[in-house]
Coordinates of C-alpha atoms in Angstrom, one line a residue:
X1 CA 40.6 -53.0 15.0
X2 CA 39.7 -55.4 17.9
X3 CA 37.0 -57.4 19.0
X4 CA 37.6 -58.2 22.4
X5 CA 41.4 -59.5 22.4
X6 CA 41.4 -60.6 18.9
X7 CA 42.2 -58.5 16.0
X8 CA 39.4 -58.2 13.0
X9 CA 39.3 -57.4 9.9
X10 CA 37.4 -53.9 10.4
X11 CA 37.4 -53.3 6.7
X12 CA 34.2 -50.7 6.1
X13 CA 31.1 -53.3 4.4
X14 CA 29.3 -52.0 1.2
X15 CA 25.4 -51.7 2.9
X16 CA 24.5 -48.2 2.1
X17 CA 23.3 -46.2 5.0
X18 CA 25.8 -48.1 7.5
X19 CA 28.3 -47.4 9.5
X20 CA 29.3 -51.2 10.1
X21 CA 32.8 -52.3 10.0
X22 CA 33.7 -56.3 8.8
X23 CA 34.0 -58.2 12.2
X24 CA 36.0 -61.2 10.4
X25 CA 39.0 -62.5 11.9
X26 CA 41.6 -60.4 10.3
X27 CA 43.3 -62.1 7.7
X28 CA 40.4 -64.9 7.5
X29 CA 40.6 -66.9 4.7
X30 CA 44.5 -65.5 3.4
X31 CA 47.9 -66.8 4.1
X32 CA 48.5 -64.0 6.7
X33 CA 45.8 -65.1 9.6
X34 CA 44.9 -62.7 12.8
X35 CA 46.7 -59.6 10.4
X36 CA 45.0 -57.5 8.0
X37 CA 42.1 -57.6 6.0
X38 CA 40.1 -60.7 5.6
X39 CA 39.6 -62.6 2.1
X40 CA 36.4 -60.8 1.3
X41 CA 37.7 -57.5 1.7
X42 CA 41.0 -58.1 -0.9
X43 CA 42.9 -59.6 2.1
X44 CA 44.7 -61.9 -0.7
X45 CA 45.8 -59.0 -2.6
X46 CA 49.5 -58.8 -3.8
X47 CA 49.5 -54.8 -1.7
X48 CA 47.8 -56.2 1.1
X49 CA 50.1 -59.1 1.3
X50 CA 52.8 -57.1 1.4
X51 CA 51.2 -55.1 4.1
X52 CA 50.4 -57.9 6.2
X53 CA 54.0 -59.4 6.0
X54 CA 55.2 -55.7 7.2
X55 CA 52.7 -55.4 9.8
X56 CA 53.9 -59.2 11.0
X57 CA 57.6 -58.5 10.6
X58 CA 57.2 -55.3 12.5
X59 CA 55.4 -57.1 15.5
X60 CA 58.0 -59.4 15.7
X61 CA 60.7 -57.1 15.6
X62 CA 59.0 -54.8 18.8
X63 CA 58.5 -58.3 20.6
X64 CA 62.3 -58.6 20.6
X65 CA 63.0 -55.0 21.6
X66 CA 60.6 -55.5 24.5
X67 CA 62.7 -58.1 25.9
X68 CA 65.8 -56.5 25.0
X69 CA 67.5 -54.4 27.7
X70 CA 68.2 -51.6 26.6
X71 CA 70.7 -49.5 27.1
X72 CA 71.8 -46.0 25.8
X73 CA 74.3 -45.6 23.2
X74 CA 77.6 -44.0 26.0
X75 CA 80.1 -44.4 23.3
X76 CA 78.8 -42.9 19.7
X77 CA 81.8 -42.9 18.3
X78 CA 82.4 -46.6 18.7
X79 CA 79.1 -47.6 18.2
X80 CA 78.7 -46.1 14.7
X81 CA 82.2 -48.1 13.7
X82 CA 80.2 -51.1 15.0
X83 CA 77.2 -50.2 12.7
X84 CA 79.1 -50.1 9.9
X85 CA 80.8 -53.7 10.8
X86 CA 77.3 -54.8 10.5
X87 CA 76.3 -52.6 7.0
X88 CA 79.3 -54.1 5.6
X89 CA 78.9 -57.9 6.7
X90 CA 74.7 -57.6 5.7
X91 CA 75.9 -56.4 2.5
X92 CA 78.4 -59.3 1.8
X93 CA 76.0 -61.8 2.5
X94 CA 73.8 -60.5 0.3
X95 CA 76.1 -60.3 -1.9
X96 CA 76.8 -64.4 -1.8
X97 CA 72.8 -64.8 -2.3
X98 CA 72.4 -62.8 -5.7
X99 CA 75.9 -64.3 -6.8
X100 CA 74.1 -67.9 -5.9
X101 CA 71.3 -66.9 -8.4
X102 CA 73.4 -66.7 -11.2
X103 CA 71.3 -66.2 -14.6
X104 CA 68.3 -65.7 -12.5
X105 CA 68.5 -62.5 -11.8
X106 CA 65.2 -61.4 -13.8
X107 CA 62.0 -63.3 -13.8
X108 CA 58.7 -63.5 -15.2
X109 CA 56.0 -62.4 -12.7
X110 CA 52.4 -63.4 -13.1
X111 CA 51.4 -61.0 -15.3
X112 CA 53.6 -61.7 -17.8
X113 CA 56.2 -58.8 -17.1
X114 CA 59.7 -59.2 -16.5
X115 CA 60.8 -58.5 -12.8
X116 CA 63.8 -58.9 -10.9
X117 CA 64.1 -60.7 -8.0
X118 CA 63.7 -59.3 -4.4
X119 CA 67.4 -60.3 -3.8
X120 CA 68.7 -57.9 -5.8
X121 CA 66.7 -55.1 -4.5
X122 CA 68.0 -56.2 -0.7
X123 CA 71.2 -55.7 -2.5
X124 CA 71.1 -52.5 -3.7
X125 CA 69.9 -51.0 -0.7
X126 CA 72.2 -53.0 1.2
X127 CA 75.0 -51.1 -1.3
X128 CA 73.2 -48.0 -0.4
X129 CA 73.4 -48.3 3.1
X130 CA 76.9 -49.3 3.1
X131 CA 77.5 -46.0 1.1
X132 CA 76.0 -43.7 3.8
X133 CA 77.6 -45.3 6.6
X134 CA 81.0 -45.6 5.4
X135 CA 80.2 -42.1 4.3
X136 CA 79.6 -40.4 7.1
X137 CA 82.1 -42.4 8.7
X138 CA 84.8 -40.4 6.8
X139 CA 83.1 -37.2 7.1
X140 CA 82.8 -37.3 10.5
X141 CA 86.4 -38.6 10.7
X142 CA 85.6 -41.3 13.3
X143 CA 89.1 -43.2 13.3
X144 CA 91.0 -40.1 13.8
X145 CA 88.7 -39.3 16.7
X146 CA 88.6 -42.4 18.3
X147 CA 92.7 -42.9 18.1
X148 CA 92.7 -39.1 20.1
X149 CA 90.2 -39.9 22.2
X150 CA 92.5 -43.4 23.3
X151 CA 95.5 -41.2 23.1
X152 CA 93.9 -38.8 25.9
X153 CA 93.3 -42.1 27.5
X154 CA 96.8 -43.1 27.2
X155 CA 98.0 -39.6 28.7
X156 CA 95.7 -39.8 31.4
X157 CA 96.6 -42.8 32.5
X158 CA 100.1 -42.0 32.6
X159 CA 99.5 -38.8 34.3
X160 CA 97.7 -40.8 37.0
X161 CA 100.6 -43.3 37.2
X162 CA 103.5 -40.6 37.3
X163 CA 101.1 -39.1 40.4
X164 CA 100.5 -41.7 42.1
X165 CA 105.0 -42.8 42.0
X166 CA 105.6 -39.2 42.8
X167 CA 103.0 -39.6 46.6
X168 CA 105.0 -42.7 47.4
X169 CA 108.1 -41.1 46.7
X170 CA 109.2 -42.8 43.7
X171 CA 111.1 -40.0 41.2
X172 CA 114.0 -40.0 38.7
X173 CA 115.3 -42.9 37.2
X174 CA 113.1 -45.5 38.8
X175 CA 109.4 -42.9 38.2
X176 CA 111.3 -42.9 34.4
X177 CA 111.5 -46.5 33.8
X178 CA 108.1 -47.6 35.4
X179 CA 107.0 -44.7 32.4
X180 CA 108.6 -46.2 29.7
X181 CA 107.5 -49.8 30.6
X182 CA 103.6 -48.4 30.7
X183 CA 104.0 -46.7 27.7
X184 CA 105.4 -49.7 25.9
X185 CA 103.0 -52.2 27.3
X186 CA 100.1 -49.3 26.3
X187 CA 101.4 -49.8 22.5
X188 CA 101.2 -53.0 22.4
X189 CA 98.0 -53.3 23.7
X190 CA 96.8 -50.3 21.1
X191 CA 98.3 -52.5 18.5

């Protein structure tokens, strides 16, 4: 809820017979101001902590979409290969944090129980997600389609080429070597 331009808490109040709605700042009196509920209304609760921290994160993360240009995805192929660059580099650096923590993998929370620590949940899901990607991936076969598709590239090219030397006259030998050069120089460039 809003009042105005500024977000309240909006949390329903406990007067019987009333329909009225807490007009607190939200997040008044909490270490998550101008998001979620306010201090009286369990605004410094562990869950609405958490929630608030999500709500905030997700804000942020829309604020730099919004000034992102945007463009569609032309290439899926390649930019599914690029996803899973960045699955597997997420997943090494967290790697390097919960191999930093050595012994401290398991804690004692504040009531007492034994927890473990938020790194090595990021951790596991970022194993997770590395798993799916990589997986589908190979399912889908992406390296072998990308080398055909380059490969079509390649023979379109030199179709184009062994065109454009046959308008202008250019045939046998000479149309042969200018082929072999391009498809040498294509290789190397493939490599």
């Amino acid at each position: 809820m809003t009042a105005g331009n500024k977000p309240v808490c909006g949390a329903k109040t406990r007067q019987e017979d009333s329909a009225e709605y807490c007009g607190l700042r939200a997040g008044w009196g909490t270490d998550h101001p101008g998001t979620g509920r306010c201090k009286l209304h369990g605004g410094k609760t562990p869950g609405q902590t958490i929630k608030a921290a999500h709500e905030i994160a997700e804000r942020e993360v829309r604020a730099v979409l919004a000034e992102l240009d945007v463009q569609p995805v032309d290439d899926p192929l390649t930019a599914l290969a690029q996803l899973a660059g960045q699955v597997v580099a997420w997943q090494q650096a967290i790697a390097e944090i919960v191999n930093r923590i050595g012994d401290e993998v398991r804690y004692e929370g504040k009531a007492g129980a034994e927890q473990l620590r938020a790194e090595v949940g990021l951790y596991e899901r970022a194993m997770d997600r590395t798993n799916t990607v990589l997986s589908t991936i190979a399912r889908l076969d992406i390296d072998g389609r990308l080398a055909r598709i380059e490969e079509t590239k390649a023979q379109l090219l030199m179709d184009a080429v062994q065109a454009g030397l046959a308008a202008i006259g250019v045939t046998g030998e000479q149309a042969a070597t200018v082929k072999q050069v391009m498809a040498r120089k294509l290789r190397a460039v493939a490599a």
